[in-house]
Tab-separated table of C-alpha atoms in Angstrom:
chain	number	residue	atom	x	y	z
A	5	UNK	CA	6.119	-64.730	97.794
A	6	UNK	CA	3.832	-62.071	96.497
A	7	UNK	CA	0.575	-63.210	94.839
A	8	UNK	CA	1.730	-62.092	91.003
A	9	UNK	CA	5.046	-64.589	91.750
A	10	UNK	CA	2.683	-67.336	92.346
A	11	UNK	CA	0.180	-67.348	89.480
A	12	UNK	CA	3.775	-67.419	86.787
A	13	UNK	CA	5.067	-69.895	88.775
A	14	UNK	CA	1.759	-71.647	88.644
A	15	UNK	CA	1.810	-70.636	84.868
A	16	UNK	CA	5.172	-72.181	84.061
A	17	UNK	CA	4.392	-75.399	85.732
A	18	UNK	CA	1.749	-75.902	83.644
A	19	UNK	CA	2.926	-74.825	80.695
A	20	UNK	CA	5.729	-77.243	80.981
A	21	UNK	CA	2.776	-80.315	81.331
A	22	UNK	CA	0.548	-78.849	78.347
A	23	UNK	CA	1.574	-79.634	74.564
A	24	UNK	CA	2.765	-77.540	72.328
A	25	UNK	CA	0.058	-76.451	70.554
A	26	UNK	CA	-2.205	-75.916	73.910
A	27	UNK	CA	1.245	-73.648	75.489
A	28	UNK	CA	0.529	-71.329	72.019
A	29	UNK	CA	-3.243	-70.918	72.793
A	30	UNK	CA	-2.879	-69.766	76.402
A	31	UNK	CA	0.096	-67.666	75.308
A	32	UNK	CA	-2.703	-66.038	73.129
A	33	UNK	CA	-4.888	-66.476	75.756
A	34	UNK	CA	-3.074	-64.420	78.342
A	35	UNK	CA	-2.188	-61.897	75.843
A	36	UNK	CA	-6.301	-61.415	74.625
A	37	UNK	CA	-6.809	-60.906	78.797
A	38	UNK	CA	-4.427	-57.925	78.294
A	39	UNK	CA	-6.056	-56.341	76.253
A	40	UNK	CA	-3.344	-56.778	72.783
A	41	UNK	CA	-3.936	-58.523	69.473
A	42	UNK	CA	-2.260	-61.920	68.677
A	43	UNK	CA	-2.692	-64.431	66.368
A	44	UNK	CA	-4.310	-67.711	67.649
A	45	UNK	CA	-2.467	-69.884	65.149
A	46	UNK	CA	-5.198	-72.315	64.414
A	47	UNK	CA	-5.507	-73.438	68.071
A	48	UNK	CA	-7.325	-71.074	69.526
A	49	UNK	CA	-10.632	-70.765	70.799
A	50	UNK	CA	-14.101	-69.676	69.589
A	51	UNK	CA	-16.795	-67.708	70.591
A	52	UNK	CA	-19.954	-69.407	71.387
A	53	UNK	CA	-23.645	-67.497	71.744
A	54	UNK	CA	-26.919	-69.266	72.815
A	55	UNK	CA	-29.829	-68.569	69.930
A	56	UNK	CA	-33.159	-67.539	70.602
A	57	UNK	CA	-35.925	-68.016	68.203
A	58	UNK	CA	-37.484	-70.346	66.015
A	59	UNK	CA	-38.805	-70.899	62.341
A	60	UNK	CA	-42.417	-70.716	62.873
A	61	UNK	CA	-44.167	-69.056	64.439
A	62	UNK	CA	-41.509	-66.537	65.931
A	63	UNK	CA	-40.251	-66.408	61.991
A	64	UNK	CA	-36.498	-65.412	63.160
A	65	UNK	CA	-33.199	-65.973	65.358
A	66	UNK	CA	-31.646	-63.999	67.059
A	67	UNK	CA	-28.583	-63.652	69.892
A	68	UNK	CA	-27.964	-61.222	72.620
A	69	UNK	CA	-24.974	-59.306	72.517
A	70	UNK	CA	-23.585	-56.604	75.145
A	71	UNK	CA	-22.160	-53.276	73.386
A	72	UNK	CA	-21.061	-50.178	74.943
A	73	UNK	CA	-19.430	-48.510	78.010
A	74	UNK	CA	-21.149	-49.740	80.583
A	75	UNK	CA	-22.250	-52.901	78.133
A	76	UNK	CA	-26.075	-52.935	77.302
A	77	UNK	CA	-27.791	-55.902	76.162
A	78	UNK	CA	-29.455	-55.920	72.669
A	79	UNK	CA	-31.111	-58.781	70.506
A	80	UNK	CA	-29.513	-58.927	67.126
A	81	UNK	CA	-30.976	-60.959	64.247
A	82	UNK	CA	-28.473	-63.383	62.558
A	83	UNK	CA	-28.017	-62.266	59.040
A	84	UNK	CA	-25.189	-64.624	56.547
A	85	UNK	CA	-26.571	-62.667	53.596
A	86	UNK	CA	-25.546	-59.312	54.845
A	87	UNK	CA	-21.908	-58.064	56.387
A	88	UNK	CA	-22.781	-55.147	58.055
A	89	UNK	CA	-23.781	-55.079	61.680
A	90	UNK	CA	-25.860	-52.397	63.017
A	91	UNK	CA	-28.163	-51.233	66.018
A	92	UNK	CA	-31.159	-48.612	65.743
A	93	UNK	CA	-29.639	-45.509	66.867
A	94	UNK	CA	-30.519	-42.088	68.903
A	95	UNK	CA	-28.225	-39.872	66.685
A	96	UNK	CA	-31.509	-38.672	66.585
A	97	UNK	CA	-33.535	-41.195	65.458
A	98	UNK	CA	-35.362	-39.851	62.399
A	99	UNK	CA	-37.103	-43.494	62.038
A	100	UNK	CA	-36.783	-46.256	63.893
A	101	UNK	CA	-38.954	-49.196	64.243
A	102	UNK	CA	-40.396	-51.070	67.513
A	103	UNK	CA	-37.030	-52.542	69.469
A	104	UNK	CA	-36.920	-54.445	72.385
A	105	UNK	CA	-34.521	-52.431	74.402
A	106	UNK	CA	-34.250	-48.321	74.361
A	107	UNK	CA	-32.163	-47.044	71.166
A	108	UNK	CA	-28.484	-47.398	71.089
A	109	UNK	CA	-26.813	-44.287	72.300
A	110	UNK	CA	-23.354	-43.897	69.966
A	111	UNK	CA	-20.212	-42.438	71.566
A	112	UNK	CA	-18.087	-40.083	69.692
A	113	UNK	CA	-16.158	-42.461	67.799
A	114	UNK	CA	-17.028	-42.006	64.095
A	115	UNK	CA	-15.395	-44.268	61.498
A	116	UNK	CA	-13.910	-41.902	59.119
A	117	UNK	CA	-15.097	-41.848	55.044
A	118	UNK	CA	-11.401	-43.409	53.943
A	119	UNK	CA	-11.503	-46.411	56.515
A	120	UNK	CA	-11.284	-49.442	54.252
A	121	UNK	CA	-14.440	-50.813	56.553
A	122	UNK	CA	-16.051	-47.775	54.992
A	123	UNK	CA	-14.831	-48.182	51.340
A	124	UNK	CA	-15.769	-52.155	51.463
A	125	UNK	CA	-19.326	-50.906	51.975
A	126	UNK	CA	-19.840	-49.386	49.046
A	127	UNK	CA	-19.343	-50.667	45.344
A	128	UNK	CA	-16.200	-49.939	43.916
A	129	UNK	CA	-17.397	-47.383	41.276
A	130	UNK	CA	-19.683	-45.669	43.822
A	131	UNK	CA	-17.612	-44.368	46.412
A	132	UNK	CA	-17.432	-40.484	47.215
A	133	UNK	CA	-16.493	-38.933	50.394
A	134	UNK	CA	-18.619	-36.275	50.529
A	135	UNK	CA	-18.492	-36.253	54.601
A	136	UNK	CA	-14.894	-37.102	54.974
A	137	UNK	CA	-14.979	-36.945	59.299
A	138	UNK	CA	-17.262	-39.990	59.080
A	139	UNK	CA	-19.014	-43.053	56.670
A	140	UNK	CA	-22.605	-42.879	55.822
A	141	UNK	CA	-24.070	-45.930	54.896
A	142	UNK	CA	-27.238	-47.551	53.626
A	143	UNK	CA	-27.777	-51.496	53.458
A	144	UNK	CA	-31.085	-52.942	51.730
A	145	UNK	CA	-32.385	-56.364	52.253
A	146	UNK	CA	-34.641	-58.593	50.825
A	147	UNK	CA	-37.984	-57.868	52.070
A	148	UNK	CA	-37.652	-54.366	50.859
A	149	UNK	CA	-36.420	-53.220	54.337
A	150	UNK	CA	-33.036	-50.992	54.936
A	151	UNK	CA	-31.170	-49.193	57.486
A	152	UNK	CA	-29.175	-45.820	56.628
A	153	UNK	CA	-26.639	-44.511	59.303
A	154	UNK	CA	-23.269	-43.931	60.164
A	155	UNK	CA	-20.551	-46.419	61.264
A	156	UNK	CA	-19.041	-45.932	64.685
A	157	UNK	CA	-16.657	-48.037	66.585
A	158	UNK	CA	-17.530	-49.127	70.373
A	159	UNK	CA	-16.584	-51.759	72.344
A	160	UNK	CA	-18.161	-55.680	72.187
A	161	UNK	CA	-17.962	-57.261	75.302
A	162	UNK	CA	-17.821	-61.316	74.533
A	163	UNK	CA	-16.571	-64.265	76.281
A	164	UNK	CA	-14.494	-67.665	74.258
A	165	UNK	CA	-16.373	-70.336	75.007
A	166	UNK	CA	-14.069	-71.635	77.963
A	167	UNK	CA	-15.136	-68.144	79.742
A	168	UNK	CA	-12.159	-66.392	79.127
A	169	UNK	CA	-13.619	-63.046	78.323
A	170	UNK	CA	-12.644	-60.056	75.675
A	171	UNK	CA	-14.044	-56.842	75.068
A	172	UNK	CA	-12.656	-55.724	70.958
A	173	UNK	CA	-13.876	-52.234	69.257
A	174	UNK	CA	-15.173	-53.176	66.442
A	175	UNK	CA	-17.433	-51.189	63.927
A	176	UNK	CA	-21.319	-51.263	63.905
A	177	UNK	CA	-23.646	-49.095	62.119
A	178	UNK	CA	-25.390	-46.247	63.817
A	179	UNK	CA	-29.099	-46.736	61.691
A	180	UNK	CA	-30.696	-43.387	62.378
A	181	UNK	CA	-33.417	-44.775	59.287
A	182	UNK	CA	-34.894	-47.715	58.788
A	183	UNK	CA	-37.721	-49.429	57.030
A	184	UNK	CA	-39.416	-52.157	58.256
A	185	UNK	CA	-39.504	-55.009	55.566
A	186	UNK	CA	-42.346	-57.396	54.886
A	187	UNK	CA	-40.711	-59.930	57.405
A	188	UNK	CA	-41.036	-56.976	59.976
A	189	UNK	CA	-41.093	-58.028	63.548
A	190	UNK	CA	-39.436	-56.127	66.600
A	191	UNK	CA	-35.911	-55.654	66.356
A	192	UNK	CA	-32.532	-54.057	68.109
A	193	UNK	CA	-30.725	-54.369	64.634
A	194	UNK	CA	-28.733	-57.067	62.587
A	195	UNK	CA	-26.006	-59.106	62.975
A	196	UNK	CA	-23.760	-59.016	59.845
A	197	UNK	CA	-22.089	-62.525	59.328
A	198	UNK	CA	-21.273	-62.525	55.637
A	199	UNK	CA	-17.950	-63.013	54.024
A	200	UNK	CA	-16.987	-58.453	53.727
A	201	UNK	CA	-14.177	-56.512	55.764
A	202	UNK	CA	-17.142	-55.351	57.700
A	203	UNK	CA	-18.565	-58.312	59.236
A	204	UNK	CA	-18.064	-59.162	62.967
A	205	UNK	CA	-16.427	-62.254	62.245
A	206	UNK	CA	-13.914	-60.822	59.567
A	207	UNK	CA	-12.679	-57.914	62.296
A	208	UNK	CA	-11.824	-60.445	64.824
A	209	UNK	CA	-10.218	-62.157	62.489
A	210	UNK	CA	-8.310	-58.748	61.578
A	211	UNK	CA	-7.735	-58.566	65.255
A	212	UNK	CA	-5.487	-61.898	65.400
A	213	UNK	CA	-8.681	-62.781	68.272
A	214	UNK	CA	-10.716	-65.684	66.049
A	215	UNK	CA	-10.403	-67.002	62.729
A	216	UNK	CA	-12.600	-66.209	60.564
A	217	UNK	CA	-15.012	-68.763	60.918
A	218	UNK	CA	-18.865	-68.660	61.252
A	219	UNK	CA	-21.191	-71.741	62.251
A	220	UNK	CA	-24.431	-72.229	63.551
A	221	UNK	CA	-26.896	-74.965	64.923
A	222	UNK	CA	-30.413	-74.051	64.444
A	223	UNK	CA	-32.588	-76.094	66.678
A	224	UNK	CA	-36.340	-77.639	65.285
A	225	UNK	CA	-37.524	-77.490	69.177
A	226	UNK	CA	-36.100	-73.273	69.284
A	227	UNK	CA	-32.799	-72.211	69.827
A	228	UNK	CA	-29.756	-73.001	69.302
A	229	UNK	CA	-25.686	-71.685	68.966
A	230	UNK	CA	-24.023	-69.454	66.905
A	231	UNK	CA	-19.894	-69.789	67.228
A	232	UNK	CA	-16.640	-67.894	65.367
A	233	UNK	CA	-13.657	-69.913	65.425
A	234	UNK	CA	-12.908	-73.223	64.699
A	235	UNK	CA	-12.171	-75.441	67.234
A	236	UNK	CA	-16.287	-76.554	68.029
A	237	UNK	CA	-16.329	-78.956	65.304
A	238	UNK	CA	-14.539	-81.901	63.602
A	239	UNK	CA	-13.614	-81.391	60.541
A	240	UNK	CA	-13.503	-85.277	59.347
A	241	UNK	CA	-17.045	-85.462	60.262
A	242	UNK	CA	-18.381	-82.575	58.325
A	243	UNK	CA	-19.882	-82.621	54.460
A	244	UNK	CA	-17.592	-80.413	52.842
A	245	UNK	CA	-18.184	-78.182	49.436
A	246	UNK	CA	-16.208	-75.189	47.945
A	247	UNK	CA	-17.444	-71.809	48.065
A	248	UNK	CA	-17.916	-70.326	44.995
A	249	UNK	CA	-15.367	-67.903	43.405
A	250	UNK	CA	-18.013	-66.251	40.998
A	251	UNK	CA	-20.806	-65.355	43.528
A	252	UNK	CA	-18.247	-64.079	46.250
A	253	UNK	CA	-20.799	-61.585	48.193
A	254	UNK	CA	-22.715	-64.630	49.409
A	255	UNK	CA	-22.023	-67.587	51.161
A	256	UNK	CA	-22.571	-69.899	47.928
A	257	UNK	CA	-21.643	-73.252	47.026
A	258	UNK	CA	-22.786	-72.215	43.281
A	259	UNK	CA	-24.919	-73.823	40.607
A	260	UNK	CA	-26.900	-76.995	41.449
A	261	UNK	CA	-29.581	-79.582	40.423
A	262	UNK	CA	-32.807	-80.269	42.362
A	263	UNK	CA	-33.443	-83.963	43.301
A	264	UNK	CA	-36.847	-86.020	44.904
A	265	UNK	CA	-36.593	-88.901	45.813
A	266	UNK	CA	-33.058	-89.363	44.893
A	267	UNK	CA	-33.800	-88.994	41.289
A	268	UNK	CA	-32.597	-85.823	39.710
A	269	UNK	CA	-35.532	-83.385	38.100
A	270	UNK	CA	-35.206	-81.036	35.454
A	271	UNK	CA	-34.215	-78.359	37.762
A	272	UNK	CA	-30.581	-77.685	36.904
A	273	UNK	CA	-28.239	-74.762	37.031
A	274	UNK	CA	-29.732	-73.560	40.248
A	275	UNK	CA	-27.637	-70.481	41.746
A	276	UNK	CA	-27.888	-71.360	45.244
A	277	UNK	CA	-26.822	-68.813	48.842
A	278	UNK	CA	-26.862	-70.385	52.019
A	279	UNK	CA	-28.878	-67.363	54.273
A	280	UNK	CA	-29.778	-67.205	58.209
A	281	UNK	CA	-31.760	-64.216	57.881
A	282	UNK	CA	-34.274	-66.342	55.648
A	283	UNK	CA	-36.851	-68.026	57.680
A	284	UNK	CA	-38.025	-70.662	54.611
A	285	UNK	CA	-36.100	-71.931	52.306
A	286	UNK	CA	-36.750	-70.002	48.197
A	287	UNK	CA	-36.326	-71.726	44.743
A	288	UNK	CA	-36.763	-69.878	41.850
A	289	UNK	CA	-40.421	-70.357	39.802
A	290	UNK	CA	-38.985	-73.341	37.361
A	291	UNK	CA	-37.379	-75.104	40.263
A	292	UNK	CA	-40.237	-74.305	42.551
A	293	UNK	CA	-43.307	-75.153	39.910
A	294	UNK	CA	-40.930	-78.163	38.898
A	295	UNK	CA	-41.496	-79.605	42.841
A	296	UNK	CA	-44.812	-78.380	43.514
A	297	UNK	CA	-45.771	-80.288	40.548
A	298	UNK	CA	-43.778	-83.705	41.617
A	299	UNK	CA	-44.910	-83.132	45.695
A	300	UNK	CA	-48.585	-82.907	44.481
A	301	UNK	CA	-48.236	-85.869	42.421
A	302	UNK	CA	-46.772	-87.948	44.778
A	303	UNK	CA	-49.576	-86.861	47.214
A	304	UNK	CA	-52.496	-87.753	44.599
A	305	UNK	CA	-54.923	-90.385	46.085
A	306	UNK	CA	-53.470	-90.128	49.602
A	307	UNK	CA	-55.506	-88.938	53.001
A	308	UNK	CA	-53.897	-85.167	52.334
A	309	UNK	CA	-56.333	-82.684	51.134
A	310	UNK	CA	-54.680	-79.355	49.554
A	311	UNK	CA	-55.798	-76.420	52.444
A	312	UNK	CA	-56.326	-73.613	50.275
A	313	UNK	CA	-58.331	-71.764	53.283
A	314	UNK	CA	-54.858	-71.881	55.319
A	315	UNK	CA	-53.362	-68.957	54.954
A	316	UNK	CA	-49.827	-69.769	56.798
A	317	UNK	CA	-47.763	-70.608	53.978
A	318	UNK	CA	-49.005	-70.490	50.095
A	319	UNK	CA	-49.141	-74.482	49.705
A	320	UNK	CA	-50.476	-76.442	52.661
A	321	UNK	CA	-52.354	-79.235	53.324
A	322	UNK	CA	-54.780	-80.765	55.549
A	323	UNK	CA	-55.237	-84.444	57.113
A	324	UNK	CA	-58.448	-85.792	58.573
A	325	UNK	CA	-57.620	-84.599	62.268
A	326	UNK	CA	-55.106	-81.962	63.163
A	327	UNK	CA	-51.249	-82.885	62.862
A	328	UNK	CA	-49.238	-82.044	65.647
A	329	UNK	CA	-45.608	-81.804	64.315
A	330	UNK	CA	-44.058	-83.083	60.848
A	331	UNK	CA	-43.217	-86.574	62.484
A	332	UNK	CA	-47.467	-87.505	62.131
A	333	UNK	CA	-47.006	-86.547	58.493
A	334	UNK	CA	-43.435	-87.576	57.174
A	335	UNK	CA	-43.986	-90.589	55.699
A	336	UNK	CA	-45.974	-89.088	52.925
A	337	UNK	CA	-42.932	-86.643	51.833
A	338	UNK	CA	-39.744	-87.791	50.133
A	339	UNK	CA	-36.251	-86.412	50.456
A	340	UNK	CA	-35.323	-83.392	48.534
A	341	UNK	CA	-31.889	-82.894	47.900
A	342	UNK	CA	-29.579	-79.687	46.509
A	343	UNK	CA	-26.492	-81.587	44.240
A	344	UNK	CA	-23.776	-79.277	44.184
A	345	UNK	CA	-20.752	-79.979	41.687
A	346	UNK	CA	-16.987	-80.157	42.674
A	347	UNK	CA	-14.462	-80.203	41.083
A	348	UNK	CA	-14.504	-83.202	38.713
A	349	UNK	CA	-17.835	-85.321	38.593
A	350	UNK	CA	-18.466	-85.803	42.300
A	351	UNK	CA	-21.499	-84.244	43.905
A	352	UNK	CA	-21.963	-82.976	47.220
A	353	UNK	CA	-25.857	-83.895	48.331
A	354	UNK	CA	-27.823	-81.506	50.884
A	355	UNK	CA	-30.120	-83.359	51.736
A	356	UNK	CA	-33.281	-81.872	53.171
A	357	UNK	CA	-35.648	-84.179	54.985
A	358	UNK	CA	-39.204	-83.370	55.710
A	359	UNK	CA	-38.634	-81.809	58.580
A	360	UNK	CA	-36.130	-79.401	56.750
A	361	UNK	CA	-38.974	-78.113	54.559
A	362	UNK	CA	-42.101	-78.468	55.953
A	363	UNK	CA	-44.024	-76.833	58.826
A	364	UNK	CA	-47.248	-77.768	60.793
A	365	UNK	CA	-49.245	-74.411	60.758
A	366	UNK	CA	-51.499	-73.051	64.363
A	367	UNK	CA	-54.944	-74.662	62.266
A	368	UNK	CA	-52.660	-78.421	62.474
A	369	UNK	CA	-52.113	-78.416	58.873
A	370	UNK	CA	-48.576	-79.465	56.863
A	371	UNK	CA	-47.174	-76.440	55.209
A	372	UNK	CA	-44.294	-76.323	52.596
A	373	UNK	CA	-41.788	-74.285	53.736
A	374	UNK	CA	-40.107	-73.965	50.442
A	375	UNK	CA	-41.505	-70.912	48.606
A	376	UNK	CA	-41.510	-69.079	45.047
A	377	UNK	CA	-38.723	-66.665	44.848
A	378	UNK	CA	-38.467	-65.268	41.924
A	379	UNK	CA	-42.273	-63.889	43.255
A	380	UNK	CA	-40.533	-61.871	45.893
A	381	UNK	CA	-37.756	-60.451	43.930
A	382	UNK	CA	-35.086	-63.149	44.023
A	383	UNK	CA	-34.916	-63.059	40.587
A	384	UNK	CA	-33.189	-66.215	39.960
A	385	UNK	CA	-31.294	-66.624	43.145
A	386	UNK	CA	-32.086	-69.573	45.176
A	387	UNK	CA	-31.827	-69.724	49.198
A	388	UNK	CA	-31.286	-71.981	51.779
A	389	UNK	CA	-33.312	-70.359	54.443
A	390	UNK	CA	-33.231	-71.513	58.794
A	391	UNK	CA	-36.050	-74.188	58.026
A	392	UNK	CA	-33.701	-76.380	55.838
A	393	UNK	CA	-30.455	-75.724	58.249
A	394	UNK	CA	-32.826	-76.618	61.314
A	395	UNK	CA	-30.653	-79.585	63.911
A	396	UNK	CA	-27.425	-79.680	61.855
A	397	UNK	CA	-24.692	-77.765	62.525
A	398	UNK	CA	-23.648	-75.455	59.682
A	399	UNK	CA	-19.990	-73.959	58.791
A	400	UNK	CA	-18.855	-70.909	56.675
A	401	UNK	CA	-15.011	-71.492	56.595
A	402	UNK	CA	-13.835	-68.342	55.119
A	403	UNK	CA	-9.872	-69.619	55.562
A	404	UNK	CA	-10.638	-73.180	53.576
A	405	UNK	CA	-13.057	-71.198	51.499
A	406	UNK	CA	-15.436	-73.622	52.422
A	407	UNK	CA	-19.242	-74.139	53.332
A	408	UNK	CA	-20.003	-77.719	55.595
A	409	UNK	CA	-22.694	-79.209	57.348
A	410	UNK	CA	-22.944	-82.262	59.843
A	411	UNK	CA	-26.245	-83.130	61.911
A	412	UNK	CA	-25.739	-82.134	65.647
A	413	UNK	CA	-28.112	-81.853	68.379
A	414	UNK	CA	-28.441	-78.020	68.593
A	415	UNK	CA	-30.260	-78.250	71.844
A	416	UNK	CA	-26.825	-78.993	73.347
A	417	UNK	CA	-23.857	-76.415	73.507
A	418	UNK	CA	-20.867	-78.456	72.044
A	419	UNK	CA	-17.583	-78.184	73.837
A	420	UNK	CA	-13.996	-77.524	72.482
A	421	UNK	CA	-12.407	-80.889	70.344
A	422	UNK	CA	-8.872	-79.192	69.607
A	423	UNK	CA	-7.879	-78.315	73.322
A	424	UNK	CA	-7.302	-81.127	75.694
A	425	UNK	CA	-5.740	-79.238	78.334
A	426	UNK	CA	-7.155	-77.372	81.200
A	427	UNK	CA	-6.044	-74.856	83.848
């Protein structure tokens, strides 16, 4: 019997053991091994990346991802708040900031100007195809940094997180021009995870290979794991909310109310995002003055000194000998908490604990990690930045429409709970 006879036989014998659910996600299995798109009917499997990084000192996270024919390696910063995923380019480069690997070299395969990934990058009212052979783009962030470039497609080479392994096209952005931000540090480019046609996530999806699921586990230690799909997580055990249907370029569980020590403050009607590529955590300067004002209070008379000399973050302060992590110092803080409202009268607490908004700076003082953002240009948007997400798992359901969070030891890669057989 020739070797080919033997792996279907092998194939159908198991098939015949498995359920039916697990025979529809190796049928989709053996079909993403050859190459074709097919839907993985809610069984399927995800794709998991280790995260590199941390919240202070390194100030970002980031994963490695392999792109091209052969595959190169480059280190992409994880970005919710953005869609768009793009490398710094030799197209030539007219400006291009310090990367950690030599420029990405595009092929030949331009994404034309009437590609609906092109027209989702661009408002409605704003969108001319002056170059119609390909689609220029320009994304701004935050910190006053941007990329402009072209969108090209090339391959992705990525692995589900049972090693079966898959290699999509899927379109990136060529930046030819960028400008380094305030938050500048070393980059290969940005990995888009927000809820647009042009995200990673939302082209697998398109591609019948994931669905369109994004969650990651931040670790407090460094680290962590980013996934798409949604098969790494129980869904019983997860804090659910509803995304919001008004502020549907963000990943936003809408308007909430600030609370300290599980009494609610006058901080209400806060328009809250939920944003990896934030290192600390932004309320706007009622919210912000409203806590400042409560946290100094409820620090008046105790061994903390305000460290005005510390420089780290704009409110720190400083104990009689150096602190060596937030543990030393956590029993002075209370817990803060983000109320959102569903529908009804329930609320849906996040709870942030002092280690989800404080930092101990290089001098060995505490530092608040929560900052003013209306003074950075926030206006009146409010952010949950990677110090306030740090050790629990956190989910952007775009199927359910859904944002959830559960705490999870991020140190540890979590295995599959919807598949219970092997082969």
């Amino acid at each position: 019997m020739e070797k080919g006879q033997v792996n279907l036989l092998m194939l159908l014998l198991f098939l015949s053991v498995c359920s039916a659910s697990d025979q529809e996600w190796w049928k989709a299995v053996i079909s993403a091994r050859n190459g074709s798109s097919m839907l993985i009917n809610g069984v399927g499997s995800s794709i998991l990346f280790p995260i590199h990084g941390n919240v202070y000192p390194t100030g970002y996270y980031n994963v490695t991802i392999n792109i091209g024919q052969p595959p190169k390696s480059y280190f992409l910063d994880l970005d919710t708040g953005s869609d768009l995923t793009w490398l710094q380019c030799d197209a030539p480069c007219v400006h291009c900031i310090e990367a950690p690997h030599p420029l990405y070299q595009p092929n030949n395969d331009l994404v034309v100007c009437k590609d609906p990934l092109c027209a989702s990058l661009h408002p409605p009212g704003d969108y001319k195809c002056e170059s119609p052979k390909q689609c220029d783009y320009e994304v701004e962030y935050a910190d006053g940094g941007s990329s402009l470039g072209v969108l090209v497609r090339d391959v992705f080479s990525l692995n589900y997180e049972n090693g079966i392994q898959l290699s999509p096209r899927l379109a990136l952005g060529c930046g030819y021009d960028q400008i380094p931000g305030t938050s500048y540090h070393p980059l290969d480019g940005i990995l888009g995870l927000g809820k647009g046609k042009s995200s990673i996530v939302s082209q697998l999806k398109s591609q019948g290979l994931v669905q369109n699921v994004v969650g990651h586990c931040l670790s407090g230690r460094g680290g962590g794991y980013l996934f798409f799909g949604d098969d790494l997580y129980d869904f019983s055990r997860v804090t659910w909310t509803s995304m919001s249907q008004e502020l549907t370029k963000y990943y936003s569980p809408g308007i909430a109310e600030l609370y300290f020590g599980e009494k609610a403050t006058v901080a209400k009607n806060l328009i809250v995002i939920f944003d990896s590529g934030s290192s600390y955590t932004y309320l706007n300067s009622q919210a912000y003055q409203t806590l400042t004002v409560l946290l100094k209070n409820e620090l008046s008379g105790r061994s903390l000194k305000e460290a005005p000399e510390d420089q780290t973050l704009p409110l720190c302060w400083k104990g009689r000998k150096p602190f060596k992590n937030v543990s030393d110092v956590k029993r002075y803080f209370k817990i803060i908490a983000l109320a959102f409202t569903n529908t009804g009268r329930t609320k849906t607490l996040f709870e942030l604990h002092p280690e989800a908004y404080l930092i101990i700076s290089k001098k060995g003082n505490v530092c608040l990690g929560i900052l003013n953002g209306t003074q950075v240009g926030l206006q009146n948007l409010n952010v949950i930045g990677d110090v306030s997400m740090q050790d629990r798992m956190v989910i952007y359901d775009n199927e359910k429409q859904k944002i959830g969070w559960s705490p999870a030891n991020c140190d540890q890669l979590p295995t599959p709970t919807s598949k219970t057989c092997n082969m």
